[in-house]
Coordinates of C-alpha atoms (C1' of nucleotides) in Angstrom, one line a residue:
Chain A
X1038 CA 0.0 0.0 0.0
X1039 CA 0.7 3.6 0.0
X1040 CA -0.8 4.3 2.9
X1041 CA 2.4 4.7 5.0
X1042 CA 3.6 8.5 3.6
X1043 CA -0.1 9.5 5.8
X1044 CA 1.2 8.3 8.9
X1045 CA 4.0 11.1 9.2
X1046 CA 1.7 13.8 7.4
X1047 CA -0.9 13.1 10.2
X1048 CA 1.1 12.6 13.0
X1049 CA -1.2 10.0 14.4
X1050 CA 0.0 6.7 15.4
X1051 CA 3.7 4.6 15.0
X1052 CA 4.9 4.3 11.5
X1053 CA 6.0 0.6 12.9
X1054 CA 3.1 -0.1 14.4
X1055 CA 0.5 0.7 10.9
X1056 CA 3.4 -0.9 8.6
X1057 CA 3.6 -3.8 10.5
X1058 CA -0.8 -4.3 11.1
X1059 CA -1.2 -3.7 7.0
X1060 CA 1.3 -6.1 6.6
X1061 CA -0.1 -8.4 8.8
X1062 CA -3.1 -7.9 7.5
X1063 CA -2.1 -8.7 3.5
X1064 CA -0.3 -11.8 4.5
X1065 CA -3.8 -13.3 6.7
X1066 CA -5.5 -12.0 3.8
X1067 CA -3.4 -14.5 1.6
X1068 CA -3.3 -17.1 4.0
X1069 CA -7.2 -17.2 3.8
X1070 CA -7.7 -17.1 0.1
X1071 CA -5.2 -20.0 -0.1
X1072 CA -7.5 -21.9 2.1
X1073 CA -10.2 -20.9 0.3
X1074 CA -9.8 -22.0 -2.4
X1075 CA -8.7 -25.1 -1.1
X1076 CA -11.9 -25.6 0.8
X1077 CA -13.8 -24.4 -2.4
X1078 CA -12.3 -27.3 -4.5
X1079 CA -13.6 -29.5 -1.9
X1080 CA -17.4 -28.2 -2.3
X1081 CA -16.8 -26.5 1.1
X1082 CA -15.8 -23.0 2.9
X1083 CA -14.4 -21.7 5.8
X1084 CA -16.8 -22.0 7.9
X1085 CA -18.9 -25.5 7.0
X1086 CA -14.9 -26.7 7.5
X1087 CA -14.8 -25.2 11.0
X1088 CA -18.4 -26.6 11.5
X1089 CA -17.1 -30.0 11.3
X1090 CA -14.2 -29.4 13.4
X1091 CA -16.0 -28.3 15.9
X1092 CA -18.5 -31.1 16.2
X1093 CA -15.9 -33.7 15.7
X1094 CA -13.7 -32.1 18.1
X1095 CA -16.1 -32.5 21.0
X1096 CA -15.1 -34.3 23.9
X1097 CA -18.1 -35.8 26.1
X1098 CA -20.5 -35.9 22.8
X1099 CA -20.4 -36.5 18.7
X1100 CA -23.5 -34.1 18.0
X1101 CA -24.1 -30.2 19.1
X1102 CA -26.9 -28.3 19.1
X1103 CA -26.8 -25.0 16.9
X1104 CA -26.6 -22.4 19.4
X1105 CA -24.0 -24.1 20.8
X1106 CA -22.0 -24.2 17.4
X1107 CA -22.6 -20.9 17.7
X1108 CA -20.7 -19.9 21.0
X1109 CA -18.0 -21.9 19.8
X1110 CA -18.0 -20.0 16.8
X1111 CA -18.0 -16.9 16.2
X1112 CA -20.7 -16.5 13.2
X1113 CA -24.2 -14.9 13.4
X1114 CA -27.1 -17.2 13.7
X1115 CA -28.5 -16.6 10.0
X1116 CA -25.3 -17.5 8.9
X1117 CA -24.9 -20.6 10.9
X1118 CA -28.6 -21.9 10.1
X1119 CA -27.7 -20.9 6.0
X1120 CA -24.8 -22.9 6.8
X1121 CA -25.9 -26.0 8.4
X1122 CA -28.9 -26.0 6.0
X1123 CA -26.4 -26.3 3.3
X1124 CA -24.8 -29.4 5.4
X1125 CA -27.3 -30.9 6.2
X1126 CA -28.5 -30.8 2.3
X1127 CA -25.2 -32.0 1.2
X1128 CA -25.1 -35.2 3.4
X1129 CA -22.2 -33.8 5.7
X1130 CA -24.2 -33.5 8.9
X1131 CA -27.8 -35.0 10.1
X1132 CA -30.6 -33.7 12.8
X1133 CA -32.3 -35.0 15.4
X1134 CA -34.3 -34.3 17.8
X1135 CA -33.3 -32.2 21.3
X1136 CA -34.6 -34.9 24.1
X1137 CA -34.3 -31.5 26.3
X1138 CA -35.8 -29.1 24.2
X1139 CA -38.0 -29.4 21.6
X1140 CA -37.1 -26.2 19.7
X1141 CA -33.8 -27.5 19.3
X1142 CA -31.9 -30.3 17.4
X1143 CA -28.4 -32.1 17.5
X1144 CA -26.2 -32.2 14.9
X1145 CA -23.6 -35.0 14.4
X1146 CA -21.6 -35.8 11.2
X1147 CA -22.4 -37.9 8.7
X1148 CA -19.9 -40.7 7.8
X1149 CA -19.5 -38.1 4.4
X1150 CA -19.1 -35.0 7.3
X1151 CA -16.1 -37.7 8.8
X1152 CA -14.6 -38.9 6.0
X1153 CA -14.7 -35.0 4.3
X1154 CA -13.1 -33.8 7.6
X1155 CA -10.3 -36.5 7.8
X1156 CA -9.5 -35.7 3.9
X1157 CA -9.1 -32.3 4.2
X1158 CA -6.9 -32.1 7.2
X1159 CA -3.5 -33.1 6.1
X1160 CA -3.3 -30.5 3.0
X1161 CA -5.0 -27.6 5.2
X1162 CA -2.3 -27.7 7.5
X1163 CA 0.6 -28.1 5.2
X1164 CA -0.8 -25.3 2.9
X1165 CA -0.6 -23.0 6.4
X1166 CA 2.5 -24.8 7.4
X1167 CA 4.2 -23.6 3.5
X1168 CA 2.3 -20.3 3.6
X1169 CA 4.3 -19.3 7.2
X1170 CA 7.5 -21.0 6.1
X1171 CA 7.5 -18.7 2.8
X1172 CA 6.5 -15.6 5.0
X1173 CA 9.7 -15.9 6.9
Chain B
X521 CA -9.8 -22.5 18.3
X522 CA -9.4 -26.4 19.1
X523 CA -7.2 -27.0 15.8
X524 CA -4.7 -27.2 17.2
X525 CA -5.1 -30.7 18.5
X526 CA -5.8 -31.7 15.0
X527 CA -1.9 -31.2 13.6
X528 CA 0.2 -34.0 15.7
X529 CA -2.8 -36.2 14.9
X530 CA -2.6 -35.8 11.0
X531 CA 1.2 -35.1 11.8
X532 CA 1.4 -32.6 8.7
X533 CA 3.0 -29.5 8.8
X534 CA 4.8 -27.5 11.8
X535 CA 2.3 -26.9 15.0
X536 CA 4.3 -23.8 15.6
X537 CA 3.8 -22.7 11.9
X538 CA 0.0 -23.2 12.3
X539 CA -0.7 -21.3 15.9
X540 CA 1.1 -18.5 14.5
X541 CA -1.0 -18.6 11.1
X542 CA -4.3 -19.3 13.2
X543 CA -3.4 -16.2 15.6
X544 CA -2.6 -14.0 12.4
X545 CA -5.9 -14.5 11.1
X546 CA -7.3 -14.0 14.3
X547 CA -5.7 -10.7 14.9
X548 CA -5.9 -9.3 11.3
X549 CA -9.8 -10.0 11.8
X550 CA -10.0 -8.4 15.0
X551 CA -8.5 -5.5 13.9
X552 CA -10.7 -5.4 9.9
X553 CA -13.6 -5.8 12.2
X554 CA -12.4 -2.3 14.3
X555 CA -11.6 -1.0 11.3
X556 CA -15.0 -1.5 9.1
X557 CA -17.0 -0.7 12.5
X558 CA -15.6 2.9 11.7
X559 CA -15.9 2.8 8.3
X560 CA -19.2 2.1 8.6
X561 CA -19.8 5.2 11.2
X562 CA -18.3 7.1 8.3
X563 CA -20.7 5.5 5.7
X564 CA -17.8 4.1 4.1
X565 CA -15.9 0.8 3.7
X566 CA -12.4 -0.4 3.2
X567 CA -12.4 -0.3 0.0
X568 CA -14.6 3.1 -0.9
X569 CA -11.9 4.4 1.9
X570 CA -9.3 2.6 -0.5
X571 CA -10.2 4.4 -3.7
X572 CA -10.3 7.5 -1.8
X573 CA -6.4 7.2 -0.8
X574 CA -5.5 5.7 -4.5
X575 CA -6.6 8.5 -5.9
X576 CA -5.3 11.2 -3.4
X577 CA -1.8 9.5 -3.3
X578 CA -0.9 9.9 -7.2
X579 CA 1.9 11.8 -7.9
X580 CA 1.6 13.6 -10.7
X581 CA -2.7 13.7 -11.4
X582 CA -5.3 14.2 -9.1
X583 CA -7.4 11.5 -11.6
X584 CA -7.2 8.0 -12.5
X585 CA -9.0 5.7 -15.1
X586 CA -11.1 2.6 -13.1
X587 CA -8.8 0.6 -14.5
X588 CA -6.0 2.5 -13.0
X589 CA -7.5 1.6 -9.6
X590 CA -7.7 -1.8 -10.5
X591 CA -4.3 -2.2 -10.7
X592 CA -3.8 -0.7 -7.9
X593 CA -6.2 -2.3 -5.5
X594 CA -6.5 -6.2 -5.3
X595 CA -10.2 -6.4 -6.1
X596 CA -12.4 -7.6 -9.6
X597 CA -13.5 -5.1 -11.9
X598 CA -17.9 -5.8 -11.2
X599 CA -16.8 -4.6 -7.7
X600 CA -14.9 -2.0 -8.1
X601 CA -17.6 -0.7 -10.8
X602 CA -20.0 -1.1 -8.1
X603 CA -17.7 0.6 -5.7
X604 CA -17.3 3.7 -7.8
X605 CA -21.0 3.8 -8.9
X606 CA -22.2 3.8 -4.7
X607 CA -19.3 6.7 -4.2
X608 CA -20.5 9.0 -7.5
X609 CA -24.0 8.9 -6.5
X610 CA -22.4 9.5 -2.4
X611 CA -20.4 12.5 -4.2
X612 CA -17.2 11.9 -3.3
X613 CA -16.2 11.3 -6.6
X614 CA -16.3 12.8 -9.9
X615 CA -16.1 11.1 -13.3
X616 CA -15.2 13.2 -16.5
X617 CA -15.2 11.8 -19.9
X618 CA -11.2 10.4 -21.0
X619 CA -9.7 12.5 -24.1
X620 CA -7.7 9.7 -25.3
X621 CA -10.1 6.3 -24.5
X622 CA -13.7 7.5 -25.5
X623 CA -14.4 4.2 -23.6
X624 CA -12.3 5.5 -20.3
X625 CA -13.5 7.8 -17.6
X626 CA -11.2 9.8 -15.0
X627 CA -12.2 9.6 -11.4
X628 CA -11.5 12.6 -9.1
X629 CA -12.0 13.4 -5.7
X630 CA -14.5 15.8 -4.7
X631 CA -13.9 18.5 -2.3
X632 CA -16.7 16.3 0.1
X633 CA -14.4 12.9 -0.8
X634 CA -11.6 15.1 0.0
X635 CA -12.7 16.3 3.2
X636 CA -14.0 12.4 4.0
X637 CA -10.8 11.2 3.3
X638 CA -8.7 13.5 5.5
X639 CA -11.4 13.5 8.6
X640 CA -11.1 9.9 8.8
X641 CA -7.2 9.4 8.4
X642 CA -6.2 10.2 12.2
X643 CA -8.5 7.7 14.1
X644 CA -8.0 5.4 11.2
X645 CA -4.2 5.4 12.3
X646 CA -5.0 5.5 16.1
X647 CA -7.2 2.9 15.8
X648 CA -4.4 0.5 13.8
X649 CA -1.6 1.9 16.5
X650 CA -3.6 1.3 19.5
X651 CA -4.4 -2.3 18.4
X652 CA -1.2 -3.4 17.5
X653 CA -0.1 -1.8 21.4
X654 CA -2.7 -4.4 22.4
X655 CA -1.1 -7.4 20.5
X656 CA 2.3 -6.7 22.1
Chain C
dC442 C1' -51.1 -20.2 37.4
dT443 C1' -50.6 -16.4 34.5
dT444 C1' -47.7 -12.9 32.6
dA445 C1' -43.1 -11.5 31.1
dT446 C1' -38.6 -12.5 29.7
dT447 C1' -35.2 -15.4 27.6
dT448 C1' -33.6 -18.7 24.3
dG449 C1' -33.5 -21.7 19.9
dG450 C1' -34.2 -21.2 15.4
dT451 C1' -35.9 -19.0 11.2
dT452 C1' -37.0 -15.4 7.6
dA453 C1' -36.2 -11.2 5.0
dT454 C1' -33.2 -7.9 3.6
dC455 C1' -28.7 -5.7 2.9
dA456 C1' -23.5 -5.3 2.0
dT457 C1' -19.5 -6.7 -0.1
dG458 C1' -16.7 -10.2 -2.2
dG459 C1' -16.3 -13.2 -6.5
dT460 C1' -16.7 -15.3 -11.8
dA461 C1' -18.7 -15.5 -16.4
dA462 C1' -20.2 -13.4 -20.2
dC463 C1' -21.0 -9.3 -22.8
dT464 C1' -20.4 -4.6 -25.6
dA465 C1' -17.8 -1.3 -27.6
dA466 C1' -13.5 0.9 -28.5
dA467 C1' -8.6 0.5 -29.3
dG468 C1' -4.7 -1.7 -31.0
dT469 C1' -2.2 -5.5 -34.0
dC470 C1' -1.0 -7.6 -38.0
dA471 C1' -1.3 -10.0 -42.4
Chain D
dT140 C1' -8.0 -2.2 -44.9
dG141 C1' -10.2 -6.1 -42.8
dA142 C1' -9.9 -9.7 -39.3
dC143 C1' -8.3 -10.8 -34.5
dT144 C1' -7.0 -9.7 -30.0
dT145 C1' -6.9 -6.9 -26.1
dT146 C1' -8.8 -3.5 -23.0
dA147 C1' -12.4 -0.5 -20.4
dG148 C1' -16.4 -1.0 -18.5
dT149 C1' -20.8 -3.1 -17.5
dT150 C1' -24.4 -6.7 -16.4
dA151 C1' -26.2 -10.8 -14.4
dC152 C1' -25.7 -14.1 -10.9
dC153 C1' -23.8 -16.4 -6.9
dA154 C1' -21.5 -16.9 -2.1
dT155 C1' -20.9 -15.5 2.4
dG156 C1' -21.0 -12.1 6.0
dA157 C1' -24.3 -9.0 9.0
dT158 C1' -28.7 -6.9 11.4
dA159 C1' -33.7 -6.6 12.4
dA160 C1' -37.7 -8.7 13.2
dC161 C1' -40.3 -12.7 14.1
dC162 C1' -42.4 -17.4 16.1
dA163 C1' -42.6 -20.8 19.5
dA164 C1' -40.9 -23.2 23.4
dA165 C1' -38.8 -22.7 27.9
dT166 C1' -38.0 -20.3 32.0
dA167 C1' -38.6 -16.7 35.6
dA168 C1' -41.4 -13.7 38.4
dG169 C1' -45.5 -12.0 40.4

DNA sequence: CTTATTTGGTTATCATGGTAACTAAAGTCA
DNA sequence: TGACTTTAGTTACCATGATAACCAAATAAG
């Protein structure tokens, strides 16, 4: 960018400090259009990839309602019921019944939402792992 | 996030490489959330606040073709078209017919986009500043 | 127990990013 | 010069994020 000659001419704020947030803020950018695309190839995004993480990853249970998909992540409700709707469409994730609640539902992963998961995992990390090595 | 646990598992890439990327992201989102909160108070955006700057920052004109910007700014063409239609009807900008392309346009800053553009550049800077204090 | 509030989920609408495909003007070249 | 390619800009459509407003069930308060 060519934001940096401001910095001095306003007099607000560290030269090192902006340089060094744009910058960080181009590479993250990069970073997460590499992983889009990634997930994109695999008929996924971002967040239906963090979706599965996040169920899988649970300790005590294999299925989580939505809201609580939602504290864990941090998304706005439209965009998590979009989201799961999507899923649960694609054959990644199913619904059942809350035995608590009857406005609510679990989710739990499909064997496709499993096997999807465990295929993507090994290239997401070494595309971060490349991406940081190549930053240094 | 509970990746983490997920890269000795799959044992691909560095664990060290991937916490850093994973906190990069985190923090350059942090801080484009800040950042579009008060672009938005401004009834702009990053990249409206972008074009503003582009143009501002050439040397030698006070004008440049869209396509100019293009080149410039990492964004697609339907957008930035968009981008520049929103901000002529806003008045920040002004678009005068190109003497040597009959199908160009030059894009200058109003004395309004002007006056936008230099209001918002100190908290914009303070804002950037006192995150990255934060991060330290 | 009835009313009021909170919570789980959904719908509608908007903002901002992208690609594909198109028109018209400009430039190339045989 | 006439045909081909490139370039400037636009249109149509899709994906993914947000907020506001809503229903119905659950919970709290009187």
């Amino acid at each position: 960018m060519m934001i940096e000659g401001y910095v001095k001419a306003t007099g607000t704020g560290s030269t090192d400090g902006v340089e060094q947030a744009l910058s960080m803020m181009r590479s993250a950018s990069q970073l997460v259009r590499l992983l889009d695309a990634y997930f994109a190839n695999h008929n996924l995004s971002q967040l239906k990839f963090l979706v599965l993480v996040v169920i899988d990853r649970e300790p005590e249970t294999d299925s989580l309602r939505q809201s609580e998909i939602n504290q864990r992540l941090d998304v706005s409700k439209p965009v998590l019921h979009r989201t799961v709707s999507s899923m649960l469409s694609a054959g990644l994730l199913v619904r059942t019944q809350d035995n608590e609640d009857s406005r609510a539902h679990q989710l739990a992963l499909t064997d496709a939402g499993k096997t999807a998961l465990r295929a993507m995992l090994p290239d997401y990390f070494k595309i971060i792992t490349e991406f940081m090595e190549g930053e240094r």
